XYZ file of C-alpha atoms in Angstrom:
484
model
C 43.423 -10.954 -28.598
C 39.773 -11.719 -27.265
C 39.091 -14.832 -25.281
C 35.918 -15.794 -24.583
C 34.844 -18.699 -22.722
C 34.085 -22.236 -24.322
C 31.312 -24.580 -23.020
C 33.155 -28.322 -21.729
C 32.289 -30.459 -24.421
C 32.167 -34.715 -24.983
C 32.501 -36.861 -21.808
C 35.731 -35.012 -20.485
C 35.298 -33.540 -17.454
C 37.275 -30.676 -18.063
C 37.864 -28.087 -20.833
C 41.612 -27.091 -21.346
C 42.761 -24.391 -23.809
C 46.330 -22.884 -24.769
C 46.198 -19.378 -26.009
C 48.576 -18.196 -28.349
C 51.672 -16.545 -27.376
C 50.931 -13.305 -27.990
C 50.336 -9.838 -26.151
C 46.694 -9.876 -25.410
C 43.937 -8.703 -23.038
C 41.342 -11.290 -21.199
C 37.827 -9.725 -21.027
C 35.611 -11.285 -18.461
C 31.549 -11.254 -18.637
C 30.473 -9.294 -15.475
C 26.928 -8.963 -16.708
C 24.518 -6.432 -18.207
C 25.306 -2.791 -17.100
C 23.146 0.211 -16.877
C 23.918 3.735 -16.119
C 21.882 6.132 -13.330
C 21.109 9.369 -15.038
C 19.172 11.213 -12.159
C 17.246 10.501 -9.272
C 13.429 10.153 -8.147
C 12.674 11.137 -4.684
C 10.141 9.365 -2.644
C 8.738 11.287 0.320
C 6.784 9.256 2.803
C 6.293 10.315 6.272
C 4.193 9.489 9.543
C 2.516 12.228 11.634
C 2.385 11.409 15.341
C 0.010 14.578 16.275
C -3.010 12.574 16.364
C -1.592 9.903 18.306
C -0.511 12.822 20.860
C -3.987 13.767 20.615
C -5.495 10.383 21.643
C -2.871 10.335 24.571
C -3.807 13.512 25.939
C -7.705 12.367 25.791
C -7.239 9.229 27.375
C -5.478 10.521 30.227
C -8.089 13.090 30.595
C -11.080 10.507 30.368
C -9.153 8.435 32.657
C -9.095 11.441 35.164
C -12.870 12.576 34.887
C -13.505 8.178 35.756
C -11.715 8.326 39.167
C -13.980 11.345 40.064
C -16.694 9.584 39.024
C -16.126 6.339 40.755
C -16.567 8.762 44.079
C -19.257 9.459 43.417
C -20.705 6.060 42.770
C -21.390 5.097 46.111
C -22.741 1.508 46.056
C -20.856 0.253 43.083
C -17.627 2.369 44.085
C -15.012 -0.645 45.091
C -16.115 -2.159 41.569
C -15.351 1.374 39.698
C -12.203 1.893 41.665
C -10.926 -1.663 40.805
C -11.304 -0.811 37.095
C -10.017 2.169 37.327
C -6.908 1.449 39.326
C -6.999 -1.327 35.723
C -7.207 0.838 33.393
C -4.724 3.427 35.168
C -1.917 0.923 35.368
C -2.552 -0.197 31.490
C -2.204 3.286 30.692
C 0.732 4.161 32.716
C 2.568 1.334 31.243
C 1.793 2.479 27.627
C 2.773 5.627 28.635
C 6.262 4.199 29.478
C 6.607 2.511 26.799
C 5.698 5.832 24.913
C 8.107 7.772 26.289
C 10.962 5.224 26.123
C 10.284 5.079 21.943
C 10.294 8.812 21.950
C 13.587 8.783 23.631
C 14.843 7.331 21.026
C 14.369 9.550 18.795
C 15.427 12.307 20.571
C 12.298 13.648 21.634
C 11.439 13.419 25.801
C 8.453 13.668 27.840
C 7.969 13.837 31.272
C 5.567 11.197 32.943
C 4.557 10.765 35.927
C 3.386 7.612 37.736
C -0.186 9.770 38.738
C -2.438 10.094 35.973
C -3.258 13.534 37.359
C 0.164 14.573 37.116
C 0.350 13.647 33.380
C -3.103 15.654 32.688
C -1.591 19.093 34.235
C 1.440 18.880 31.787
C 0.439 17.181 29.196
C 0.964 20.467 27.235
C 4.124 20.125 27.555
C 3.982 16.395 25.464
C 4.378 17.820 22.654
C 7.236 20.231 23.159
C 10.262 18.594 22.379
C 13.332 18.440 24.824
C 15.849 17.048 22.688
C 17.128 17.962 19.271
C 14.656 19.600 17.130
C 15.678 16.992 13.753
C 16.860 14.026 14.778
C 18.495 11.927 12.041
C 17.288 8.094 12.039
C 19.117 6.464 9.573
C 21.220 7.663 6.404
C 22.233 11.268 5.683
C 19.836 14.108 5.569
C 21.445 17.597 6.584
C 19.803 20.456 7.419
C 19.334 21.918 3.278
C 17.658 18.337 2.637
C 15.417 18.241 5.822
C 14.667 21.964 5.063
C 13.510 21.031 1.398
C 11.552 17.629 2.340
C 9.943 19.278 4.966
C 8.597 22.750 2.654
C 7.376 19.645 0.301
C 5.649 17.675 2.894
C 4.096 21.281 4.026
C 2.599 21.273 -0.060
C 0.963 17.882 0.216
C -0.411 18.876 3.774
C -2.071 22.060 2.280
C -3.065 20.258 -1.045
C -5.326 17.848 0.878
C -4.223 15.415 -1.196
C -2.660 12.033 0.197
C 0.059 11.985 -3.088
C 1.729 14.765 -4.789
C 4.293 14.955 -7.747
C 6.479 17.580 -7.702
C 8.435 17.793 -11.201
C 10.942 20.197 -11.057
C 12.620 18.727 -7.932
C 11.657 14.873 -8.843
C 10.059 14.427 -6.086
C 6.539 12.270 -4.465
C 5.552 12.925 -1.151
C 2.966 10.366 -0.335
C 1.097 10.975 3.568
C 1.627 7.248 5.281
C -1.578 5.925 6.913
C 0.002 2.947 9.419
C -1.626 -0.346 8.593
C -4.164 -0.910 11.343
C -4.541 2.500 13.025
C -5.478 4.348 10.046
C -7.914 2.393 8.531
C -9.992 2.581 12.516
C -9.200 6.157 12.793
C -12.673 7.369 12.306
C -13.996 4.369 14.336
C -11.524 5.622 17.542
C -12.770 9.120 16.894
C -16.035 8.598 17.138
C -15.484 6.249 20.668
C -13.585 8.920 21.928
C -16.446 11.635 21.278
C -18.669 8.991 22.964
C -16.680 8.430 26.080
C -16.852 11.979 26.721
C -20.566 12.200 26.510
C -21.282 9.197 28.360
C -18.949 10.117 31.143
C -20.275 13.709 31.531
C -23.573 11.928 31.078
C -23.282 9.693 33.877
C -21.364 12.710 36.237
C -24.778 14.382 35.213
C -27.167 11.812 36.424
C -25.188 11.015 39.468
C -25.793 14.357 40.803
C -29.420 14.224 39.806
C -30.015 11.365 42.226
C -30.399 12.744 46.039
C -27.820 10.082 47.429
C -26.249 9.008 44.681
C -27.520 5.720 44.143
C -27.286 4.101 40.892
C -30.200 3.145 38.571
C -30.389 0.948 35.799
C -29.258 3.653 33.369
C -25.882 4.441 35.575
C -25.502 0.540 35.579
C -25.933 0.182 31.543
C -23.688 3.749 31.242
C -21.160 2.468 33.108
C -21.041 -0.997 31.758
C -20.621 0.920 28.244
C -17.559 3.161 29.570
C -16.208 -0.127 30.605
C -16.080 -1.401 27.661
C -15.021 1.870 25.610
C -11.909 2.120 27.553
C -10.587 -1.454 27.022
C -11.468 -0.605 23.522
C -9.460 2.688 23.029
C -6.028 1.303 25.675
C -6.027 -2.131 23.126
C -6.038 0.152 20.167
C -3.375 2.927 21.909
C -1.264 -0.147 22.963
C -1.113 -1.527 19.708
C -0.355 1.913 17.985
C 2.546 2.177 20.591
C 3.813 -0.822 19.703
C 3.138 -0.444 15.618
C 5.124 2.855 15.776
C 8.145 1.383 17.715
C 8.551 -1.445 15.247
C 7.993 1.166 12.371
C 11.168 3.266 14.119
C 13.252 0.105 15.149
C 12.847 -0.993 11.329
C 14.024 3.064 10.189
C 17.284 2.554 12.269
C 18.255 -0.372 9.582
C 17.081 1.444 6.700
C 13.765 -0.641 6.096
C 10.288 0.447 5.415
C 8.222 -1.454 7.814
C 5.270 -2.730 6.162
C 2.946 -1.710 8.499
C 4.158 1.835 7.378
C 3.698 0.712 3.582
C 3.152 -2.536 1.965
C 4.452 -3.966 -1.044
C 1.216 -3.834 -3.002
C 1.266 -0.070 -2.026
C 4.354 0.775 -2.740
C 4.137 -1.168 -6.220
C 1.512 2.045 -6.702
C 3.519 4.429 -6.097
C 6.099 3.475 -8.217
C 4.069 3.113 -10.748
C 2.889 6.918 -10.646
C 6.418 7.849 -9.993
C 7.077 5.905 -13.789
C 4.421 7.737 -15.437
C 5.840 11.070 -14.511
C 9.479 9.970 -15.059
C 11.691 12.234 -17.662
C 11.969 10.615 -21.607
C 14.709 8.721 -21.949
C 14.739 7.590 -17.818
C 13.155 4.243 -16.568
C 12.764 2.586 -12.974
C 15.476 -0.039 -12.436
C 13.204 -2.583 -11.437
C 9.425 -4.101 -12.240
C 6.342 -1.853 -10.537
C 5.258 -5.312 -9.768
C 4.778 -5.963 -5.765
C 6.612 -9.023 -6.763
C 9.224 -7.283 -8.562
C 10.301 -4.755 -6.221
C 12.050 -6.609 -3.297
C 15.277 -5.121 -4.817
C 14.377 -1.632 -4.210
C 16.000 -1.709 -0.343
C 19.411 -2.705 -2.481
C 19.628 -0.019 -5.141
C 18.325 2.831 -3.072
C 19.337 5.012 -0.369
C 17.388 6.106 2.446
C 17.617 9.029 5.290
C 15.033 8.545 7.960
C 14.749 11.504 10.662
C 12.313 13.117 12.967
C 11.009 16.104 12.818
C 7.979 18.438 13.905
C 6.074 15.739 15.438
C 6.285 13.556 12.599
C 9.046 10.976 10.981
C 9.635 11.335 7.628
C 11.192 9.266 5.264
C 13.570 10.136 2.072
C 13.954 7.238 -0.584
C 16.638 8.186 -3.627
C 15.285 6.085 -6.459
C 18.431 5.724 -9.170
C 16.809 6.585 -12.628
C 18.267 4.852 -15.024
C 19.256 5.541 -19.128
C 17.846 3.433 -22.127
C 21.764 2.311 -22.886
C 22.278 -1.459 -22.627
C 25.965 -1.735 -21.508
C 28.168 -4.810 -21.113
C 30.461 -4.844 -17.967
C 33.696 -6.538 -18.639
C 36.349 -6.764 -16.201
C 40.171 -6.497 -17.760
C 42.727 -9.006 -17.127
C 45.777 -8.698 -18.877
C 47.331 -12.113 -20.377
C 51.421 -12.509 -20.245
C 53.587 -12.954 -23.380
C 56.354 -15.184 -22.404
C 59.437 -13.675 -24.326
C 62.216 -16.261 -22.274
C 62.261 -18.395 -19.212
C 61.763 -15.530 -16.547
C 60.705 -12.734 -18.359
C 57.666 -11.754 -19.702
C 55.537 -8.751 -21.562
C 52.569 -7.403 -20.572
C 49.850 -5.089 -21.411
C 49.119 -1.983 -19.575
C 45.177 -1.183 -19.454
C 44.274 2.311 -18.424
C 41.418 1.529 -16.832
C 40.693 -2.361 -15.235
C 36.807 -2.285 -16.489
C 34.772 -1.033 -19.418
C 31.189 -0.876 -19.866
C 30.446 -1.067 -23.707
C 27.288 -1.626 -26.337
C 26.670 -4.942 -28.053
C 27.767 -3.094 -31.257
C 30.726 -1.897 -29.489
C 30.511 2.068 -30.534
C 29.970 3.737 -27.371
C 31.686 2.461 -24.246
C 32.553 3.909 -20.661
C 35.218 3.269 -18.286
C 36.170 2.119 -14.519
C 38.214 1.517 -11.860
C 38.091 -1.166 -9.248
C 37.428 2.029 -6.897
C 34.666 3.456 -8.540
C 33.019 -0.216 -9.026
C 32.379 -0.406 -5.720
C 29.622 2.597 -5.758
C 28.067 0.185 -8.084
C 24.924 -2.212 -7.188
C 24.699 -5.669 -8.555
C 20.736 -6.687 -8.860
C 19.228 -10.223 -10.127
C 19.295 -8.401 -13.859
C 22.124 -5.942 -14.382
C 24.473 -3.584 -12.643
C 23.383 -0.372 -11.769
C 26.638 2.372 -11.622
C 27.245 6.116 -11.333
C 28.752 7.607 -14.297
C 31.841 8.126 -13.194
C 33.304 8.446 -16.872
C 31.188 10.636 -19.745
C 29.520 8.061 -22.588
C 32.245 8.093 -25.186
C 32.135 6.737 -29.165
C 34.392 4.575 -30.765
C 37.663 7.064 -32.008
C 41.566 7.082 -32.631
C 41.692 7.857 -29.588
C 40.361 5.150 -27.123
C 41.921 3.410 -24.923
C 44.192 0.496 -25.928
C 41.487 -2.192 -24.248
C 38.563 -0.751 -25.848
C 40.756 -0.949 -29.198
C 41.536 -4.664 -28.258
C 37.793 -5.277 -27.727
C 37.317 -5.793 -31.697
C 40.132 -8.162 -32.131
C 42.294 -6.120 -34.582
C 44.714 -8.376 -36.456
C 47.757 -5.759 -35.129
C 48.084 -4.143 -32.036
C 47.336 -0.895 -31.436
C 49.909 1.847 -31.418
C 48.596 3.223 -28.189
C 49.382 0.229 -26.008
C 51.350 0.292 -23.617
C 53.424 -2.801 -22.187
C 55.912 -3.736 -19.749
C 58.583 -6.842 -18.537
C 57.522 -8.483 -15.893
C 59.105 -11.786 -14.066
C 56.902 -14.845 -13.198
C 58.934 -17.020 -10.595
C 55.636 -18.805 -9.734
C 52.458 -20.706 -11.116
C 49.482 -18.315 -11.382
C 45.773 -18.990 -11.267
C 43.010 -16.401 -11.698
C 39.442 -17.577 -11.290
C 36.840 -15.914 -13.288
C 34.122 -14.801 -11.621
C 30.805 -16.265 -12.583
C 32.457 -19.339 -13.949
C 34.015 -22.653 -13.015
C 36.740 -20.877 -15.324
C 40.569 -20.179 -14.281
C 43.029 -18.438 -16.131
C 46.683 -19.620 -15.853
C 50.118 -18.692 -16.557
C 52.754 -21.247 -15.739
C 56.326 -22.592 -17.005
C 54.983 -25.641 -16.552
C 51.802 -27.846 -13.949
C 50.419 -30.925 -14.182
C 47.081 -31.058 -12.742
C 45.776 -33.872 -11.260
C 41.756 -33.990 -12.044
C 39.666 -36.033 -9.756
C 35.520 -36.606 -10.064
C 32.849 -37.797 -8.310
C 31.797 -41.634 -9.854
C 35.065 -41.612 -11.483
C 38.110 -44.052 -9.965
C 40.428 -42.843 -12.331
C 41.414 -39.183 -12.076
C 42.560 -37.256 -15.354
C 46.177 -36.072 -15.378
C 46.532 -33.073 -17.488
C 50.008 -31.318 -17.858
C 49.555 -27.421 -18.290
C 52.107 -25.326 -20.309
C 52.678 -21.240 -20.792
C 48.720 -19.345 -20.679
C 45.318 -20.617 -21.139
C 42.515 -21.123 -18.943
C 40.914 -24.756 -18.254
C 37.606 -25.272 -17.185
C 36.042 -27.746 -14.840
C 32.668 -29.616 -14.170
C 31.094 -28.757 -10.626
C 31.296 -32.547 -9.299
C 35.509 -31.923 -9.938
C 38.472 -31.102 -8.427
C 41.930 -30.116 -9.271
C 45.143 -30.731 -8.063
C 48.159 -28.565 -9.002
C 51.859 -28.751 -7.165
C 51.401 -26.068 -5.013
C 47.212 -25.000 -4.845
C 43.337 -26.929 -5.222
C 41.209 -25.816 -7.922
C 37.865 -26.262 -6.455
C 34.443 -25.574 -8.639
C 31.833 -24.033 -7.233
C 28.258 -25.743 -7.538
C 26.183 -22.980 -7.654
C 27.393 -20.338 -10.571
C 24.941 -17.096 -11.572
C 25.355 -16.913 -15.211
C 25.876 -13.921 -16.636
C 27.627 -14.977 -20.387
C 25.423 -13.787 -22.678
């Protein structure tokens, strides 16, 4: 009643094997199973007010160095070429600024005069567009309501990591990869710009026709340089933060937002907080977590100046499950008619010692995720034991010597030949009156004729090929093994 799946022995090329004619029930290897149990939330998120801070200071700063190039009256067609420089840099971050906040729903109105952007750039901040704007995935208003109260928590804490136990949750504050790390640095130029520009407004006056010295000369060399400093740095923030929202619209944590090694941290805080009898599906290694973008799901939206990011991590339960798929095997009873079995359910999940076991359908399979190790599914079905009252296939599973009263069959008529292959083998399962395969292999001149009769399943080396009356049976060279 159980067929499992022999390895090709000798120098034949092919295995071939007639099962008995009786009523029984194929179960095909899918691979290791395991079952999600709950869910870990990982809250990471991006605030954009200090980057609307550094925009509103830059176009301020760029403001106060027109006036100031005025004033500069020998070295003012030198000033007013940088300026008109620095200006068009700006205005073309700016636009590229505005288009990536378009995106997400969030407008601001520029103008091509930098004094135009100064006298509203109040109004940066306010938002135009939707308040929430959803990214990526599904986040509705009780989930962005509930993230956002968290992310409030971690803000408040002063901490840049929080664990929140009762909901499951870790809200971790996102430094991006090269702006973070200079923030202090950019601060600190920015503080300097402003005193060296009202330094050099200051000096300028001082001086009865406004001639420069040595000191304006060395001042204004230095807010030279400052500004190409602070537009390369704003640039490349504009640009890291587009990339960082292009990558959220496919569901994929840029690394510039977090990097593997970082997020191989988290994880492994989330683990030592995680529930008894509840594991991570994957390593905490960096190298071992390339899965995660399979087996989770992600909602990415924008929100209160910032863009947050929701990661459901499936949790799942110490039981090691076996998936097996269920394919019914034909009794022939005369020359058209045969009897069948009748499976509830077309795959069970069930323990190595075979006393607890759970149950699918092809539908429900497909909520499942297949990783390099096991499956990872829903529980669609409760855990059950072994009882009198299983199902037939989980009865069949032991190989009983009689079969089951609760079985249920039915007649069915086979009019043609009928070849199932297995999955993750070079495997097929047949049912045929009667097929004569013609076996051909590379380095071989002869081919091997084999003549098939009523079920069995025949299996072939990769460098093979099979040719039946009406269909090719063609291996596949590359097979994931998952027979255990």
């Amino acid at each position: 009643l159980l067929f499992c799946i022999p390895i090709i022995q000798g120098q034949l090329p092919y295995y071939n094997e007639e099962f008995k004619n009786e009523t029984a029930i194929f179960f095909e290897n899918q691979g290791e199973l395991r079952i999600i149990g709950a869910h870990w939330e990982l809250v990471t998120y991006v605030p954009l007010i200090n980057y609307d801070n550094r925009y509103d200071q830059l176009s301020t700063e760029i403001t106060n160095m027109t006036h100031h190039c005025k004033d500069m009256l020998s070295e003012y067609e030198v000033c007013s070429r940088f300026a008109h420089v620095v200006k068009t840099m700006f205005m073309e971050i700016a636009s590229q600024r505005e288009q990536m906040y378009e995106s997400i729903g969030r407008y601001v109105n520029t103008d091509s005069k930098i004094s135009s952007v100064i006298r509203s750039r109040r109004g940066l901040i306010n938002i135009v567009g939707s308040a929430m704007k959803t990214l990526f995935g599904v986040c509705d208003d009780d989930c962005t309501k509930e993230t956002n109260s968290n992310i409030e928590k971690i803000e408040t804490s002063n901490e840049n990591m929080l664990h929140i136990l009762k909901s499951q949750t870790t809200v971790v504050k996102s430094v991006v990869q090269g702006i973070g790390s200079t923030s202090t640095e950019m601060n600190n130029l920015y503080l300097e710009l402003g005193k060296k520009q009202a330094d050099i407004y200051k000096k300028l006056n001082e001086a009865a026709n406004h001639t420069h010295t040595i000191e304006t000369m060395i001042l204004s060399n230095r807010i030279h340089n400052i500004f190409t400093a602070l537009l390369t740095q704003f640039s490349y923030e504009t640009t890291t933060i587009s990339a960082i929202i292009t990558a959220a619209r496919t569901g994929i944590l840029h690394p510039s937002l977090v990097t593997p090694r970082e997020l191989a941290r988290q994880l492994t805080q989330i683990k030592l907080n995680l529930p008894v009898n509840l594991n991570l599906p994957m390593g905490i290694k960096p190298n071992e977590i390339y899965e995660l973008s399979k087996i989770t799901k992600m909602a990415v939206y924008y929100s209160g100046s910032q863009i947050v990011f929701l990661i459901k991590i499936p949790l799942i339960t110490e039981l090691e499950l076996t998936l097996f798929k269920i394919i019914p095997i034909p009794h022939k009873i005369d020359t058209n008619h045969s009897i069948i079995l009748k499976p509830e359910f077309q795959y069970v999940g069930i323990t190595k010692n075979r006393r607890q076991f759970t149950t699918f359908t092809e539908t429900q399979l497909l909520s499942c995720t297949e990783t390099e190790i096991f499956n990872i599914c829903p529980e669609f079905q409760p855990i059950q034991h072994e009882s009198v009252r299983q199902p037939c296939e989980v009865s069949l599973f032991k190989n009983p010597e009689i079969l089951p009263n609760n079985c249920e069959a039915g007649i069915i008529v086979i009019t043609k030949n009928i070849y199932h292959k297995l999955k993750y083998a070079n495997t097929w399962i047949y049912t045929t009156n009667s097929d004569t395969l013609t076996i051909t292999c590379q380095g071989e001149r002869e081919p091997h004729i084999v003549k098939l009769q009523n079920q069995g399943l025949i299996n072939l080396k990769p460098e093979c090929r099979a040719y039946a009356n009406d269909i090719v049976l063609n291996p596949t060279r590359e097979i994931k093994s998952k027979y255990y």
